[in-house]
Amino acid sequence: MRDLTSCLVNSNFCWNKQNGFDLFRFVCETWKPYRASIGLDLDRDVFVDTQELLDNTIFWTYERDEFCFLKVREVSWINYWSHALLEHGNIETIEAFDWEAVDPGADGAYFQLTEAFDDPSFMIRREAARTHIGVGVLLRKVIDEDLMKEAEWLRSSDFSLDDV
């Protein structure tokens, strides 16, 4: 099984979208990965100020079972999911989501979540897709109790960005 992921940073995303998608499709059709995606790595590419993080963010992690490597962590901007991966979910349910585009490939399918990779509604759409698709193809999200405890500790301390 091969897993291919391209993480894009907004300031470096200057290639033509169609040429980029054509290259992505060529790589997927040639290498036949189990799954592949193009999208922002929101865990690293977006800076959230500490107070907003403490006030408005729920801390999630992903439930790991013995076959967790067979599932997708998150829906990305453009997702290539092989037929083998799609067998873990309901293909009709997945295709029925309001995708920007669905394009069948020889060994899988391409699902585009939004028109632009940095669409302001991306996070809302990603969660809507996750809810619609459900577990099977995707890893189950669970609250990370350790992160919640750390957030509570930060709230109760004299922590400041000036201390960093």
PDB file of C-alpha atoms in Angstrom:
ATOM      1  CA  MET A   1       0.000   0.000   0.000  1.00  0.00           C
ATOM      2  CA  ARG A   2       1.287   3.418  -0.871  1.00  0.00           C
ATOM      3  CA  ASP A   3       0.134   6.631   0.734  1.00  0.00           C
ATOM      4  CA  LEU A   4       0.805   9.915  -1.082  1.00  0.00           C
ATOM      5  CA  THR A   5       0.121  13.310   0.429  1.00  0.00           C
ATOM      6  CA  SER A   6       0.976  16.769  -0.851  1.00  0.00           C
ATOM      7  CA  CYS A   7       0.825  19.522   1.761  1.00  0.00           C
ATOM      8  CA  LEU A   8       0.563  22.965   0.259  1.00  0.00           C
ATOM      9  CA  VAL A   9       1.351  26.269   1.887  1.00  0.00           C
ATOM     10  CA  ASN A  10      -0.835  29.150   0.717  1.00  0.00           C
ATOM     11  CA  SER A  11       2.059  31.486  -0.159  1.00  0.00           C
ATOM     12  CA  ASN A  12       3.737  28.773  -2.290  1.00  0.00           C
ATOM     13  CA  PHE A  13       0.603  27.687  -4.128  1.00  0.00           C
ATOM     14  CA  CYS A  14       1.273  29.445  -7.422  1.00  0.00           C
ATOM     15  CA  TRP A  15       0.892  26.660  -9.959  1.00  0.00           C
ATOM     16  CA  ASN A  16      -2.066  26.437 -12.268  1.00  0.00           C
ATOM     17  CA  LYS A  17      -4.854  24.459 -10.552  1.00  0.00           C
ATOM     18  CA  GLN A  18      -5.695  22.338 -13.606  1.00  0.00           C
ATOM     19  CA  ASN A  19      -2.031  21.516 -14.295  1.00  0.00           C
ATOM     20  CA  GLY A  20      -1.604  20.596 -10.648  1.00  0.00           C
ATOM     21  CA  PHE A  21      -4.656  18.352 -10.686  1.00  0.00           C
ATOM     22  CA  ASP A  22      -3.504  16.727 -13.943  1.00  0.00           C
ATOM     23  CA  LEU A  23      -0.104  15.995 -12.359  1.00  0.00           C
ATOM     24  CA  PHE A  24      -1.784  14.636  -9.214  1.00  0.00           C
ATOM     25  CA  ARG A  25      -4.051  12.415 -11.323  1.00  0.00           C
ATOM     26  CA  PHE A  26      -1.092  11.186 -13.403  1.00  0.00           C
ATOM     27  CA  VAL A  27       0.820  10.246 -10.233  1.00  0.00           C
ATOM     28  CA  CYS A  28      -2.226   8.458  -8.770  1.00  0.00           C
ATOM     29  CA  GLU A  29      -2.995   6.578 -11.987  1.00  0.00           C
ATOM     30  CA  THR A  30       0.679   5.576 -12.353  1.00  0.00           C
ATOM     31  CA  TRP A  31       1.537   4.657  -8.742  1.00  0.00           C
ATOM     32  CA  LYS A  32      -1.956   3.461  -7.760  1.00  0.00           C
ATOM     33  CA  PRO A  33      -1.759   4.566  -4.107  1.00  0.00           C
ATOM     34  CA  TYR A  34      -4.235   3.355  -1.508  1.00  0.00           C
ATOM     35  CA  ARG A  35      -5.054   7.005  -0.757  1.00  0.00           C
ATOM     36  CA  ALA A  36      -3.647  10.388  -1.671  1.00  0.00           C
ATOM     37  CA  SER A  37      -4.588  14.014  -1.107  1.00  0.00           C
ATOM     38  CA  ILE A  38      -3.777  17.622  -1.852  1.00  0.00           C
ATOM     39  CA  GLY A  39      -4.512  20.166   0.844  1.00  0.00           C
ATOM     40  CA  LEU A  40      -3.318  22.470   3.544  1.00  0.00           C
ATOM     41  CA  ASP A  41      -1.870  20.819   6.622  1.00  0.00           C
ATOM     42  CA  LEU A  42      -4.041  22.824   8.980  1.00  0.00           C
ATOM     43  CA  ASP A  43      -2.267  21.432  12.029  1.00  0.00           C
ATOM     44  CA  ARG A  44       0.920  23.186  10.959  1.00  0.00           C
ATOM     45  CA  ASP A  45       0.031  25.848   8.407  1.00  0.00           C
ATOM     46  CA  VAL A  46      -2.444  27.901  10.419  1.00  0.00           C
ATOM     47  CA  PHE A  47      -1.305  29.885  13.465  1.00  0.00           C
ATOM     48  CA  VAL A  48      -3.985  30.335  16.064  1.00  0.00           C
ATOM     49  CA  ASP A  49      -3.367  32.799  18.861  1.00  0.00           C
ATOM     50  CA  THR A  50      -3.249  31.129  22.266  1.00  0.00           C
ATOM     51  CA  GLN A  51      -6.369  32.763  23.717  1.00  0.00           C
ATOM     52  CA  GLU A  52      -8.481  31.801  20.692  1.00  0.00           C
ATOM     53  CA  LEU A  53      -7.059  28.286  20.928  1.00  0.00           C
ATOM     54  CA  LEU A  54      -8.010  28.078  24.611  1.00  0.00           C
ATOM     55  CA  ASP A  55     -11.459  29.634  24.198  1.00  0.00           C
ATOM     56  CA  ASN A  56     -12.770  28.227  20.932  1.00  0.00           C
ATOM     57  CA  THR A  57     -10.968  25.004  20.059  1.00  0.00           C
ATOM     58  CA  ILE A  58     -12.002  21.502  20.958  1.00  0.00           C
ATOM     59  CA  PHE A  59      -8.973  19.244  21.106  1.00  0.00           C
ATOM     60  CA  TRP A  60      -9.368  16.186  18.924  1.00  0.00           C
ATOM     61  CA  THR A  61      -7.328  13.108  18.297  1.00  0.00           C
ATOM     62  CA  TYR A  62      -8.097  10.047  16.217  1.00  0.00           C
ATOM     63  CA  GLU A  63      -9.142   6.702  17.607  1.00  0.00           C
ATOM     64  CA  ARG A  64      -6.606   4.058  16.714  1.00  0.00           C
ATOM     65  CA  ASP A  65      -7.652   0.471  16.210  1.00  0.00           C
ATOM     66  CA  GLU A  66      -5.557  -2.363  14.840  1.00  0.00           C
ATOM     67  CA  PHE A  67      -6.431  -1.377  11.251  1.00  0.00           C
ATOM     68  CA  CYS A  68      -6.121   2.403  11.650  1.00  0.00           C
ATOM     69  CA  PHE A  69      -3.555   2.589   8.834  1.00  0.00           C
ATOM     70  CA  LEU A  70      -6.341   1.570   6.431  1.00  0.00           C
ATOM     71  CA  LYS A  71      -8.415   4.668   7.197  1.00  0.00           C
ATOM     72  CA  VAL A  72      -8.163   8.342   6.286  1.00  0.00           C
ATOM     73  CA  ARG A  73      -7.411  10.823   9.087  1.00  0.00           C
ATOM     74  CA  GLU A  74      -9.158  13.838   7.524  1.00  0.00           C
ATOM     75  CA  VAL A  75     -10.910  14.900   4.355  1.00  0.00           C
ATOM     76  CA  SER A  76      -8.577  17.109   2.306  1.00  0.00           C
ATOM     77  CA  TRP A  77      -9.126  19.587  -0.501  1.00  0.00           C
ATOM     78  CA  ILE A  78      -8.719  16.920  -3.207  1.00  0.00           C
ATOM     79  CA  ASN A  79      -8.888  13.297  -2.115  1.00  0.00           C
ATOM     80  CA  TYR A  80      -7.987  10.234  -4.112  1.00  0.00           C
ATOM     81  CA  TRP A  81      -9.425   7.120  -2.496  1.00  0.00           C
ATOM     82  CA  SER A  82      -8.751   3.725  -4.079  1.00  0.00           C
ATOM     83  CA  HIS A  83     -11.478   1.143  -4.615  1.00  0.00           C
ATOM     84  CA  ALA A  84      -9.838  -0.916  -1.831  1.00  0.00           C
ATOM     85  CA  LEU A  85     -10.234   2.008   0.599  1.00  0.00           C
ATOM     86  CA  LEU A  86     -13.780   2.764  -0.525  1.00  0.00           C
ATOM     87  CA  GLU A  87     -14.775  -0.835   0.287  1.00  0.00           C
ATOM     88  CA  HIS A  88     -14.529   0.164   3.984  1.00  0.00           C
ATOM     89  CA  GLY A  89     -17.407   2.629   3.558  1.00  0.00           C
ATOM     90  CA  ASN A  90     -20.613   3.036   1.619  1.00  0.00           C
ATOM     91  CA  ILE A  91     -19.656   4.367  -1.829  1.00  0.00           C
ATOM     92  CA  GLU A  92     -23.191   5.633  -2.513  1.00  0.00           C
ATOM     93  CA  THR A  93     -23.136   7.639   0.738  1.00  0.00           C
ATOM     94  CA  ILE A  94     -19.685   9.028  -0.040  1.00  0.00           C
ATOM     95  CA  GLU A  95     -20.641  10.033  -3.589  1.00  0.00           C
ATOM     96  CA  ALA A  96     -23.940  11.543  -2.358  1.00  0.00           C
ATOM     97  CA  PHE A  97     -22.114  14.231  -0.347  1.00  0.00           C
ATOM     98  CA  ASP A  98     -22.193  17.722  -1.901  1.00  0.00           C
ATOM     99  CA  TRP A  99     -18.638  17.533  -3.321  1.00  0.00           C
ATOM    100  CA  GLU A 100     -17.344  20.343  -5.537  1.00  0.00           C
ATOM    101  CA  ALA A 101     -16.366  17.607  -8.005  1.00  0.00           C
ATOM    102  CA  VAL A 102     -16.258  13.811  -8.179  1.00  0.00           C
ATOM    103  CA  ASP A 103     -14.121  12.228 -10.858  1.00  0.00           C
ATOM    104  CA  PRO A 104     -13.845   8.446 -11.208  1.00  0.00           C
ATOM    105  CA  GLY A 105     -10.421   7.016 -11.917  1.00  0.00           C
ATOM    106  CA  ALA A 106      -9.279   3.589 -13.081  1.00  0.00           C
ATOM    107  CA  ASP A 107      -8.521   2.284  -9.574  1.00  0.00           C
ATOM    108  CA  GLY A 108     -10.406   4.736  -7.362  1.00  0.00           C
ATOM    109  CA  ALA A 109     -12.117   8.111  -7.340  1.00  0.00           C
ATOM    110  CA  TYR A 110     -11.188  11.776  -6.834  1.00  0.00           C
ATOM    111  CA  PHE A 111     -13.316  13.873  -4.493  1.00  0.00           C
ATOM    112  CA  GLN A 112     -12.832  17.671  -4.440  1.00  0.00           C
ATOM    113  CA  LEU A 113     -14.207  19.336  -1.318  1.00  0.00           C
ATOM    114  CA  THR A 114     -14.158  23.056  -2.276  1.00  0.00           C
ATOM    115  CA  GLU A 115     -13.389  25.159  -5.355  1.00  0.00           C
ATOM    116  CA  ALA A 116     -10.251  26.693  -3.812  1.00  0.00           C
ATOM    117  CA  PHE A 117      -7.867  24.923  -1.436  1.00  0.00           C
ATOM    118  CA  ASP A 118      -7.924  27.891   0.947  1.00  0.00           C
ATOM    119  CA  ASP A 119     -11.699  28.432   0.811  1.00  0.00           C
ATOM    120  CA  PRO A 120     -12.927  30.144   4.021  1.00  0.00           C
ATOM    121  CA  SER A 121     -15.636  27.494   4.373  1.00  0.00           C
ATOM    122  CA  PHE A 122     -13.127  24.629   4.161  1.00  0.00           C
ATOM    123  CA  MET A 123     -13.236  23.664   7.864  1.00  0.00           C
ATOM    124  CA  ILE A 124     -17.046  23.675   7.944  1.00  0.00           C
ATOM    125  CA  ARG A 125     -17.224  21.652   4.722  1.00  0.00           C
ATOM    126  CA  ARG A 126     -14.609  19.200   6.004  1.00  0.00           C
ATOM    127  CA  GLU A 127     -16.639  18.548   9.157  1.00  0.00           C
ATOM    128  CA  ALA A 128     -19.843  18.237   7.097  1.00  0.00           C
ATOM    129  CA  ALA A 129     -18.142  15.664   4.849  1.00  0.00           C
ATOM    130  CA  ARG A 130     -16.827  13.797   7.908  1.00  0.00           C
ATOM    131  CA  THR A 131     -20.326  13.687   9.435  1.00  0.00           C
ATOM    132  CA  HIS A 132     -21.913  12.601   6.145  1.00  0.00           C
ATOM    133  CA  ILE A 133     -19.349   9.882   5.363  1.00  0.00           C
ATOM    134  CA  GLY A 134     -19.011   8.575   8.909  1.00  0.00           C
ATOM    135  CA  VAL A 135     -16.479   6.074  10.161  1.00  0.00           C
ATOM    136  CA  GLY A 136     -15.290   3.228   7.999  1.00  0.00           C
ATOM    137  CA  VAL A 137     -13.263   5.201   5.481  1.00  0.00           C
ATOM    138  CA  LEU A 138     -12.370   7.846   8.095  1.00  0.00           C
ATOM    139  CA  LEU A 139     -10.775   7.457  11.509  1.00  0.00           C
ATOM    140  CA  ARG A 140     -13.169   8.222  14.377  1.00  0.00           C
ATOM    141  CA  LYS A 141     -12.424  11.579  16.057  1.00  0.00           C
ATOM    142  CA  VAL A 142     -12.322  11.628  19.851  1.00  0.00           C
ATOM    143  CA  ILE A 143     -11.524  14.344  22.368  1.00  0.00           C
ATOM    144  CA  ASP A 144      -7.940  14.156  23.611  1.00  0.00           C
ATOM    145  CA  GLU A 145      -8.258  14.296  27.395  1.00  0.00           C
ATOM    146  CA  ASP A 146      -4.550  15.112  27.863  1.00  0.00           C
ATOM    147  CA  LEU A 147      -4.839  18.199  25.655  1.00  0.00           C
ATOM    148  CA  MET A 148      -7.959  19.275  27.536  1.00  0.00           C
ATOM    149  CA  LYS A 149      -6.082  19.003  30.845  1.00  0.00           C
ATOM    150  CA  GLU A 150      -3.186  21.000  29.409  1.00  0.00           C
ATOM    151  CA  ALA A 151      -5.606  23.691  28.193  1.00  0.00           C
ATOM    152  CA  GLU A 152      -7.148  23.879  31.660  1.00  0.00           C
ATOM    153  CA  TRP A 153      -3.669  24.221  33.167  1.00  0.00           C
ATOM    154  CA  LEU A 154      -2.860  27.050  30.730  1.00  0.00           C
ATOM    155  CA  ARG A 155      -6.145  28.791  31.592  1.00  0.00           C
ATOM    156  CA  SER A 156      -5.380  28.590  35.309  1.00  0.00           C
ATOM    157  CA  SER A 157      -1.748  29.728  35.031  1.00  0.00           C
ATOM    158  CA  ASP A 158      -0.161  33.081  34.325  1.00  0.00           C
ATOM    159  CA  PHE A 159       0.856  31.852  30.878  1.00  0.00           C
ATOM    160  CA  SER A 160       1.458  34.561  28.316  1.00  0.00           C
ATOM    161  CA  LEU A 161       2.799  34.634  24.777  1.00  0.00           C
ATOM    162  CA  ASP A 162       5.477  36.949  26.164  1.00  0.00           C
ATOM    163  CA  ASP A 163       6.815  33.959  28.150  1.00  0.00           C
ATOM    164  CA  VAL A 164       7.631  32.094  24.928  1.00  0.00           C
TER     165      VAL A 164
END
